């Protein structure tokens, strides 16, 4: 079993400019990511060799065309990063993937580093643009008109774990975790029932329970089975139901609590008896109940509030992790989880400095009351959008943070470091260090490989099929001993 | 920009004066209320001017 968690997230950013005539989101996305200076001067391909997004976790392969861009397109679309992550364009959005991390604090750090890198792109890209043509980027998930773009979490799990067991144990958890992981939203989307303000950005978009699709008829449980690792040993659970968060505690709890539940499932500690009567209805109902007091119907006929359901998971986690050798990462997650659930139950308003939907609600509702606006006033929808603006001068999350209205979890110094340094305890270390140390010789990278072109006609491929190998502990010395890429390859083979 | 700086200065003056008037004991509720007022004033400085048009034009292609 993996003795460590492996977690990574992908964020698609919303993009626009004030001028609509002649504006094209794909061109603007490419323009943005190609302004990551000085980094974009490097020409490193993305290696699509091991990618197969059409394999389904339920055990079959779906028909469809695989994406395979030409070499020039590939270079234009992909910016493998020194921190082991990846910046790229997916469809009509710029997207950032964190490197593989072993704990939720690192995920927070690398997501914040991603926001900083996107901001760097934005500053460079906008330098020569006219005011009307300047690009705006948003870390959110909806345009308020029925179009959603994703925030995906990835967790490494054991191949041996049955997919049905994951679905059964995990669904009630995913449906209810929005109470601390939701980013908040003014209004509704996708023809869903009306609401003035919702907890979740994404809840309105889920129409099925389980499916391979991520773009239409979105499922609560996504079945993409593309492990980016040895497929005999591992699966990668691809969770698409979450919101992108600005608040550090929301990101930390979202990935931390989910990782704990998945670790329990991987070790056959299943959570039963919480199956929901109608998960699709529940996810939308919970998003609309800002009091958190309404009961959700379970399959067994009982009714629990979302806090009670989360508490049941927390109790299972304390039971499971309490019986093992003490894991400080797990206990830190559970202690935060418990504190937040207590506050959500007693007085959610106390969390208006800590978790996104309550920070946002507090801000917008106070403004609304002061101005005497109704909830459908466009200024409030603008505030909702602008909360997620990646420009620190404009984005309300950042301005609130600067003025001392938000509590954070990670140090700004670590975020700064994470812009160009990989985590030390996963294979991201090897990938990131290769790019950092040998930028000219690295020909291509992917999640599971680094390819070198050292000028002798053949491309050398170093496979990275195990996410916990290639760490600083295992290869740090090899990098120290290698002056050139040729040395590195020779020392790795020795 | 000029207006923003003025606002900032104004609010700074305000907090300084208030600190003089009540050297230590500031009633907590009152303080929070003032903080919120100050914050809400700032929103108008930062909020996109043509909110209605901006929001209307914010149309994304579905992603993922």
Coordinates of C-alpha atoms in Angstrom, one line a residue, chain A:
Chain A
X1 CA 0.0 0.0 0.0
X2 CA 1.2 3.6 -0.5
X3 CA 2.4 4.6 2.9
X4 CA 2.0 8.3 1.9
X5 CA -0.7 10.2 0.3
X6 CA -0.2 11.4 -3.2
X7 CA -2.3 14.4 -4.2
X8 CA -2.3 16.9 -7.0
X9 CA -4.9 19.4 -8.3
X10 CA -5.7 20.9 -11.7
X11 CA -7.3 24.4 -12.0
X12 CA -8.8 25.8 -15.2
X13 CA -9.0 29.6 -15.0
X14 CA -11.8 31.8 -16.4
X15 CA -10.4 34.3 -18.9
X16 CA -11.8 37.5 -20.6
X17 CA -11.1 41.1 -21.7
X18 CA -13.3 44.2 -21.7
X19 CA -13.2 44.3 -25.5
X20 CA -15.4 41.6 -27.0
X21 CA -14.9 42.3 -30.7
X22 CA -12.0 40.2 -31.9
X23 CA -11.5 38.6 -28.5
X24 CA -10.8 34.9 -28.7
X25 CA -10.4 32.9 -25.5
X26 CA -8.0 30.3 -27.0
X27 CA -5.7 32.9 -28.4
X28 CA -5.8 34.8 -25.2
X29 CA -5.1 31.7 -23.1
X30 CA -2.1 30.8 -25.3
X31 CA -0.8 34.4 -25.2
X32 CA -1.1 34.3 -21.4
X33 CA 0.8 31.1 -20.7
X34 CA 3.5 32.0 -23.2
X35 CA 4.3 35.1 -21.2
X36 CA 5.7 33.2 -18.2
X37 CA 9.1 35.0 -18.5
X38 CA 11.8 34.1 -18.4
X39 CA 10.6 30.5 -18.4
X40 CA 8.7 30.4 -21.6
X41 CA 11.9 30.8 -23.5
X42 CA 12.5 27.2 -22.8
X43 CA 11.2 24.7 -25.3
X44 CA 10.2 21.5 -23.5
X45 CA 7.5 19.3 -25.0
X46 CA 4.8 17.5 -23.1
X47 CA 5.2 13.7 -23.6
X48 CA 1.7 12.3 -24.3
X49 CA 3.0 8.8 -24.7
X50 CA 1.5 7.4 -21.5
X51 CA -1.7 9.4 -21.5
X52 CA -5.0 7.6 -22.0
X53 CA -8.0 9.6 -20.9
X54 CA -10.5 7.2 -22.5
X55 CA -10.0 4.3 -20.2
X56 CA -12.8 3.8 -17.8
X57 CA -12.3 2.7 -14.1
X58 CA -15.2 0.3 -14.4
X59 CA -13.0 -1.8 -16.7
X60 CA -13.6 -0.9 -20.3
X61 CA -12.3 1.5 -23.0
X62 CA -14.5 4.2 -24.5
X63 CA -14.3 5.0 -28.2
X64 CA -13.0 8.4 -29.1
X65 CA -10.1 10.4 -30.6
X66 CA -7.0 10.9 -28.4
X67 CA -5.5 14.4 -28.5
X68 CA -2.1 14.4 -30.1
X69 CA -0.9 17.9 -31.0
X70 CA 1.9 18.6 -33.6
X71 CA 5.3 19.5 -32.2
X72 CA 4.8 23.3 -32.6
X73 CA 1.3 23.1 -31.1
X74 CA 2.7 21.0 -28.3
X75 CA 5.3 23.6 -27.4
X76 CA 2.8 26.4 -27.6
X77 CA 0.3 24.6 -25.4
X78 CA 2.6 23.2 -22.7
X79 CA 4.9 24.8 -20.1
X80 CA 6.3 22.0 -17.9
X81 CA 7.4 23.9 -14.8
X82 CA 10.5 23.9 -12.6
X83 CA 8.3 23.2 -9.6
X84 CA 7.3 19.9 -11.1
X85 CA 3.9 21.1 -12.1
X86 CA 2.5 22.1 -15.5
X87 CA 1.0 25.2 -17.1
X88 CA -1.0 24.6 -20.3
X89 CA -4.0 25.5 -22.3
X90 CA -6.9 23.1 -22.1
X91 CA -9.7 24.0 -24.6
X92 CA -10.4 27.6 -24.1
X93 CA -8.8 28.1 -20.6
X94 CA -5.3 28.4 -19.2
X95 CA -4.8 25.6 -16.7
X96 CA -2.3 24.9 -13.9
X97 CA -1.5 21.5 -12.4
X98 CA 0.3 21.3 -9.1
X99 CA 3.2 18.8 -8.8
X100 CA 2.5 15.6 -6.9
X101 CA 2.3 16.4 -3.1
X102 CA 2.2 14.1 -0.1
X103 CA 0.1 16.3 2.2
X104 CA -2.6 19.0 2.0
X105 CA -0.3 21.8 3.2
X106 CA 1.9 21.3 0.2
X107 CA -1.1 21.3 -2.1
X108 CA -2.1 24.7 -0.6
X109 CA 1.5 26.0 -1.1
X110 CA 1.7 24.8 -4.7
X111 CA -1.8 26.1 -5.6
X112 CA -0.8 29.5 -4.2
X113 CA 2.4 29.3 -6.2
X114 CA 0.3 28.6 -9.3
X115 CA -1.8 31.7 -8.7
X116 CA 1.4 33.7 -8.4
X117 CA 2.8 32.2 -11.7
X118 CA -0.5 33.0 -13.4
X119 CA -0.3 36.6 -12.1
X120 CA 3.3 36.8 -13.5
X121 CA 2.0 35.7 -16.9
X122 CA -0.8 38.3 -16.6
X123 CA 1.5 41.2 -15.8
X124 CA 3.8 40.3 -18.7
X125 CA 1.0 39.6 -21.2
X126 CA -0.8 42.9 -20.3
X127 CA 2.2 45.1 -20.4
X128 CA 1.8 46.1 -24.0
X129 CA -2.0 45.7 -24.3
X130 CA -4.4 48.6 -24.5
X131 CA -6.7 49.0 -21.5
X132 CA -9.7 47.5 -23.3
X133 CA -7.7 44.5 -24.4
X134 CA -6.1 43.6 -21.1
X135 CA -6.7 40.1 -19.9
X136 CA -8.5 39.1 -16.7
X137 CA -8.1 35.7 -15.1
X138 CA -10.4 34.2 -12.5
X139 CA -9.9 31.2 -10.2
X140 CA -13.6 30.2 -10.1
X141 CA -15.8 27.6 -11.8
X142 CA -18.7 29.2 -13.5
X143 CA -19.7 32.1 -15.8
X144 CA -23.2 32.3 -14.2
X145 CA -24.7 31.4 -17.6
X146 CA -24.6 27.6 -17.5
X147 CA -20.9 27.2 -18.5
X148 CA -18.6 25.6 -16.0
X149 CA -14.9 24.9 -16.1
X150 CA -13.2 22.6 -13.7
X151 CA -11.2 22.1 -10.7
X152 CA -10.0 18.5 -10.4
X153 CA -8.4 16.7 -7.6
X154 CA -6.2 13.6 -8.1
X155 CA -5.5 11.0 -5.5
X156 CA -3.3 7.9 -5.9
X157 CA -5.0 4.8 -4.8
X158 CA -4.4 1.1 -5.0
X159 CA -5.5 -0.8 -8.1
X160 CA -6.7 -3.6 -5.9
X161 CA -9.4 -1.4 -4.3
X162 CA -12.8 -2.1 -5.9
X163 CA -14.2 0.9 -7.6
X164 CA -17.8 0.2 -6.3
X165 CA -16.4 0.4 -2.8
X166 CA -15.0 3.8 -3.5
X167 CA -18.3 5.0 -4.9
X168 CA -20.3 3.7 -1.9
X169 CA -18.0 5.0 0.8
X170 CA -17.2 8.3 -0.8
X171 CA -20.4 9.7 -2.4
X172 CA -22.1 11.0 0.8
X173 CA -18.8 12.6 1.8
X174 CA -18.3 14.4 -1.6
X175 CA -21.9 15.7 -1.5
X176 CA -21.6 17.2 1.9
X177 CA -18.0 18.5 2.1
X178 CA -19.0 21.7 0.3
X179 CA -20.0 23.1 3.7
X180 CA -16.3 23.9 4.2
X181 CA -15.0 23.5 0.6
X182 CA -17.6 25.5 -1.3
X183 CA -16.5 28.8 -2.9
X184 CA -19.9 30.5 -2.7
X185 CA -22.0 31.8 -5.6
X186 CA -24.5 34.6 -6.2
X187 CA -27.5 33.1 -8.0
X188 CA -27.9 29.8 -9.9
X189 CA -26.8 28.2 -13.1
X190 CA -27.7 25.5 -15.5
X191 CA -31.5 25.9 -15.1
X192 CA -31.3 24.8 -11.5
X193 CA -33.8 25.9 -8.8
X194 CA -33.5 29.6 -7.8
X195 CA -31.4 30.8 -4.9
X196 CA -30.0 34.2 -3.8
X197 CA -26.7 32.8 -2.7
X198 CA -25.3 29.3 -2.8
X199 CA -22.5 27.5 -0.9
X200 CA -21.1 25.8 -4.0
X201 CA -20.0 27.1 -7.4
X202 CA -20.4 23.7 -9.0
X203 CA -23.4 21.9 -7.4
X204 CA -25.8 23.1 -10.1
X205 CA -23.8 21.3 -12.8
X206 CA -24.0 17.7 -11.6
X207 CA -26.5 15.6 -13.4
X208 CA -25.4 12.0 -13.0
X209 CA -23.8 9.9 -10.2
X210 CA -21.1 8.1 -12.1
X211 CA -19.6 8.6 -15.6
X212 CA -16.4 9.1 -17.6
X213 CA -17.6 12.4 -19.0
X214 CA -16.4 15.7 -17.4
X215 CA -17.8 18.2 -19.8
X216 CA -21.5 17.4 -20.2
X217 CA -23.9 15.7 -17.9
X218 CA -21.2 15.9 -15.2
X219 CA -21.0 13.1 -12.7
X220 CA -20.4 13.3 -9.0
X221 CA -18.0 10.4 -9.4
X222 CA -15.8 10.5 -12.5
X223 CA -14.4 7.2 -13.8
X224 CA -11.4 8.3 -15.8
X225 CA -8.8 5.7 -15.2
X226 CA -5.5 7.1 -16.2
X227 CA -3.1 6.4 -13.4
X228 CA 0.1 8.2 -14.7
X229 CA 1.8 5.4 -12.8
X230 CA 2.2 1.6 -13.0
X231 CA -1.4 0.6 -13.8
X232 CA -1.0 -2.8 -12.2
X233 CA -0.3 -1.2 -8.8
X234 CA -2.2 2.1 -8.9
X235 CA -5.3 3.9 -9.9
X236 CA -5.7 7.7 -9.9
X237 CA -9.1 8.8 -8.6
X238 CA -10.1 11.9 -10.5
X239 CA -12.5 14.0 -8.5
X240 CA -14.3 16.7 -10.4
X241 CA -17.1 17.7 -8.0
X242 CA -15.1 20.3 -6.1
X243 CA -14.8 24.1 -6.4
X244 CA -11.6 25.9 -6.9
X245 CA -10.8 27.7 -3.6
X246 CA -9.1 31.0 -2.9
X247 CA -9.1 30.4 0.9
X248 CA -6.2 28.3 2.1
X249 CA -8.2 26.5 4.8
X250 CA -10.8 25.5 2.3
X251 CA -8.2 24.0 0.0
X252 CA -6.4 22.3 2.9
X253 CA -9.6 20.7 4.3
X254 CA -11.0 19.8 0.9
X255 CA -8.0 17.7 -0.2
X256 CA -6.9 16.7 3.3
X257 CA -10.2 15.2 4.5
X258 CA -10.8 13.5 1.1
X259 CA -7.3 12.0 1.2
X260 CA -8.0 10.6 4.7
X261 CA -11.2 8.9 3.6
X262 CA -9.5 7.5 0.5
X263 CA -6.6 6.1 2.6
X264 CA -9.2 4.4 4.8
X265 CA -11.0 2.9 1.8
X266 CA -7.7 1.7 0.3
X267 CA -7.1 -0.1 3.6
X268 CA -10.6 -1.7 3.5
X269 CA -12.0 0.5 6.2
X270 CA -15.2 1.2 4.4
X271 CA -17.8 3.7 5.5
X272 CA -21.3 2.4 5.2
X273 CA -24.8 3.4 6.4
X274 CA -24.6 7.0 5.1
X275 CA -25.7 6.3 1.6
X276 CA -28.0 9.1 0.4
X277 CA -31.5 8.7 -0.9
X278 CA -30.8 11.0 -3.8
X279 CA -27.2 12.4 -4.0
X280 CA -27.9 14.7 -7.1
X281 CA -30.8 16.3 -5.3
X282 CA -28.9 16.5 -2.0
X283 CA -25.8 18.3 -3.5
X284 CA -28.1 21.1 -4.8
X285 CA -30.2 21.3 -1.6
X286 CA -27.2 21.5 0.6
X287 CA -25.7 24.3 -1.6
X288 CA -28.9 26.3 -1.0
X289 CA -29.2 25.9 2.7
X290 CA -27.0 28.5 4.2
X291 CA -28.3 27.7 7.7
X292 CA -26.8 24.1 7.4
X293 CA -29.7 22.9 9.5
X294 CA -31.9 21.1 6.9
X295 CA -31.8 17.3 7.1
X296 CA -30.8 15.2 4.1
X297 CA -32.6 12.0 3.5
X298 CA -30.5 8.8 3.6
X299 CA -31.3 5.6 1.7
X300 CA -32.3 4.0 5.0
X301 CA -34.9 6.7 5.6
X302 CA -33.1 8.6 8.3
X303 CA -32.4 12.3 8.0
X304 CA -29.1 13.9 8.9
X305 CA -27.8 17.4 8.4
X306 CA -24.6 17.8 6.3
X307 CA -22.6 18.6 9.4
X308 CA -23.8 15.4 11.0
X309 CA -22.8 13.4 8.0
X310 CA -19.4 15.0 8.0
X311 CA -19.1 14.3 11.7
X312 CA -19.8 10.6 11.1
X313 CA -16.9 10.5 8.6
X314 CA -14.7 12.3 11.1
X315 CA -15.5 9.8 13.8
X316 CA -14.6 7.0 11.5
X317 CA -11.3 8.7 10.7
X318 CA -10.4 9.2 14.4
X319 CA -11.3 5.6 15.0
X320 CA -9.1 4.4 12.1
X321 CA -6.1 6.7 12.4
X322 CA -6.3 6.5 16.2
X323 CA -5.6 2.7 16.0
X324 CA -2.5 3.2 13.9
X325 CA 1.0 4.5 14.6
X326 CA 0.4 8.3 15.1
X327 CA 0.5 10.1 11.8
X328 CA 0.9 13.8 12.5
X329 CA -0.4 14.8 9.0
X330 CA -3.6 12.8 9.6
X331 CA -4.1 14.3 13.1
X332 CA -3.5 17.8 11.9
X333 CA -6.2 17.3 9.3
X334 CA -8.7 15.7 11.7
X335 CA -8.2 18.5 14.3
X336 CA -8.9 21.2 11.8
X337 CA -11.8 19.3 10.5
X338 CA -13.3 18.9 14.0
X339 CA -12.9 22.5 14.8
X340 CA -14.5 23.7 11.6
X341 CA -17.4 21.3 12.0
X342 CA -18.0 22.5 15.5
X343 CA -18.1 26.1 14.3
X344 CA -20.3 25.3 11.3
X345 CA -22.8 23.7 13.7
X346 CA -22.9 26.5 16.3
X347 CA -22.1 29.7 14.6
X348 CA -20.9 29.6 10.9
X349 CA -20.4 33.3 10.9
X350 CA -17.3 32.8 13.0
X351 CA -15.7 31.4 9.9
X352 CA -16.0 34.5 7.8
X353 CA -12.2 34.9 7.9
X354 CA -11.4 31.3 7.0
X355 CA -13.5 29.6 4.5
X356 CA -14.5 30.8 1.1
X357 CA -18.3 30.7 0.9
X358 CA -18.5 32.5 4.3
X359 CA -15.9 35.1 3.5
X360 CA -17.7 35.8 0.3
X361 CA -21.2 35.8 1.8
X362 CA -20.2 38.1 4.6
X363 CA -18.6 40.6 2.1
X364 CA -21.4 40.6 -0.4
X365 CA -24.3 40.5 2.1
X366 CA -22.9 43.4 4.2
X367 CA -22.4 45.5 1.0
X368 CA -25.9 44.6 -0.2
X369 CA -27.5 45.6 3.1
X370 CA -25.6 48.9 3.2
X371 CA -26.7 49.8 -0.3
X372 CA -30.2 48.3 0.0
X373 CA -29.7 46.2 -3.1
X374 CA -31.7 43.1 -4.0
X375 CA -29.7 39.9 -4.6
X376 CA -30.2 40.2 -8.4
X377 CA -28.3 43.5 -8.5
X378 CA -25.5 43.0 -11.1
X379 CA -23.0 44.7 -8.8
X380 CA -23.3 41.6 -6.5
X381 CA -22.7 39.2 -9.4
X382 CA -19.6 41.4 -10.2
X383 CA -18.4 41.1 -6.6
X384 CA -18.8 37.3 -6.8
X385 CA -16.7 37.2 -10.0
X386 CA -14.1 39.7 -8.7
X387 CA -13.6 37.7 -5.5
X388 CA -11.7 35.3 -7.8
X389 CA -9.7 37.8 -9.9
X390 CA -6.1 36.8 -10.0
X391 CA -4.9 40.4 -10.1
X392 CA -4.0 41.3 -6.5
X393 CA -5.1 44.9 -7.0
X394 CA -8.6 43.9 -8.1
X395 CA -9.3 40.5 -6.7
X396 CA -11.4 40.8 -3.5
X397 CA -9.9 37.8 -1.9
X398 CA -6.4 39.4 -2.3
X399 CA -7.5 42.8 -1.2
X400 CA -9.3 41.4 1.9
X401 CA -6.1 39.4 2.7
X402 CA -3.9 42.5 2.3
X403 CA -6.2 44.5 4.7
X404 CA -6.1 41.8 7.3
X405 CA -9.6 40.3 6.9
X406 CA -8.5 36.7 6.1
X407 CA -6.7 34.0 8.0
X408 CA -4.1 32.0 6.1
X409 CA -2.3 28.7 6.8
X410 CA 1.0 28.7 4.9
X411 CA 3.9 31.1 4.9
X412 CA 4.4 33.5 1.9
X413 CA 8.1 32.4 1.9
X414 CA 7.2 28.8 1.1
X415 CA 4.8 30.0 -1.7
X416 CA 7.6 32.0 -3.2
X417 CA 10.0 29.1 -3.1
X418 CA 7.3 26.8 -4.6
X419 CA 7.2 28.9 -7.8
X420 CA 10.4 27.3 -9.0
X421 CA 11.2 24.5 -6.6
X422 CA 9.6 21.0 -6.6
X423 CA 8.4 19.2 -3.5
X424 CA 11.2 17.0 -2.2
X425 CA 9.2 13.9 -1.4
X426 CA 7.7 12.7 -4.7
X427 CA 8.8 12.1 -8.2
X428 CA 8.0 15.7 -8.9
X429 CA 11.5 16.4 -7.4
X430 CA 13.2 14.5 -10.2
X431 CA 11.1 16.1 -12.9
X432 CA 11.5 19.6 -11.5
X433 CA 15.2 19.3 -10.8
X434 CA 15.8 18.0 -14.4
X435 CA 14.0 21.1 -15.8
X436 CA 15.8 23.4 -13.4
X437 CA 19.3 22.0 -13.8
X438 CA 19.3 20.9 -17.5
X439 CA 16.7 23.1 -19.3
X440 CA 18.4 22.7 -22.6
X441 CA 18.8 19.0 -22.6
X442 CA 15.3 18.1 -21.3
X443 CA 13.4 17.3 -24.5
X444 CA 10.0 16.5 -23.0
X445 CA 8.4 15.6 -19.7
X446 CA 5.1 14.1 -18.5
X447 CA 3.7 12.9 -15.2
X448 CA 5.5 9.6 -15.7
X449 CA 8.6 10.4 -17.7
X450 CA 11.5 12.8 -18.4
X451 CA 13.0 12.6 -21.9
X452 CA 16.5 13.9 -22.7
X453 CA 18.1 15.0 -25.9
X454 CA 21.8 15.2 -25.3
X455 CA 22.7 15.5 -29.0
X456 CA 23.6 11.9 -29.9
X457 CA 20.6 11.2 -32.2
X458 CA 18.6 9.2 -29.8
X459 CA 16.2 10.5 -27.2
X460 CA 16.7 9.0 -23.8
X461 CA 13.6 8.3 -21.7
X462 CA 13.6 8.1 -17.9
X463 CA 10.4 6.5 -16.8
X464 CA 8.8 7.7 -13.5
X465 CA 6.2 5.1 -13.0
X466 CA 6.3 5.2 -9.2
X467 CA 5.2 8.5 -7.7
X468 CA 7.2 8.0 -4.5
X469 CA 10.5 7.4 -6.3
X470 CA 12.7 10.1 -7.7
X471 CA 12.6 11.9 -4.3
X472 CA 15.4 14.1 -2.9
X473 CA 16.2 11.3 -0.5
X474 CA 16.7 8.8 -3.4
X475 CA 18.2 11.0 -6.1
X476 CA 19.4 14.2 -4.5
X477 CA 22.9 12.9 -4.4
X478 CA 22.8 11.9 -8.1
X479 CA 22.0 15.5 -9.0
X480 CA 24.8 16.7 -6.8
X481 CA 27.3 14.5 -8.6
X482 CA 26.1 15.3 -12.1
X483 CA 27.5 18.4 -13.8
X484 CA 25.8 17.7 -17.1
X485 CA 22.7 15.9 -18.3
X486 CA 25.0 13.2 -19.7
X487 CA 26.5 12.7 -16.2
X488 CA 23.0 12.4 -14.8
X489 CA 21.9 9.7 -17.2
X490 CA 25.2 7.8 -16.6
X491 CA 24.9 8.1 -12.8
X492 CA 21.3 7.0 -12.9
X493 CA 22.2 3.9 -14.9
X494 CA 25.2 3.1 -12.6

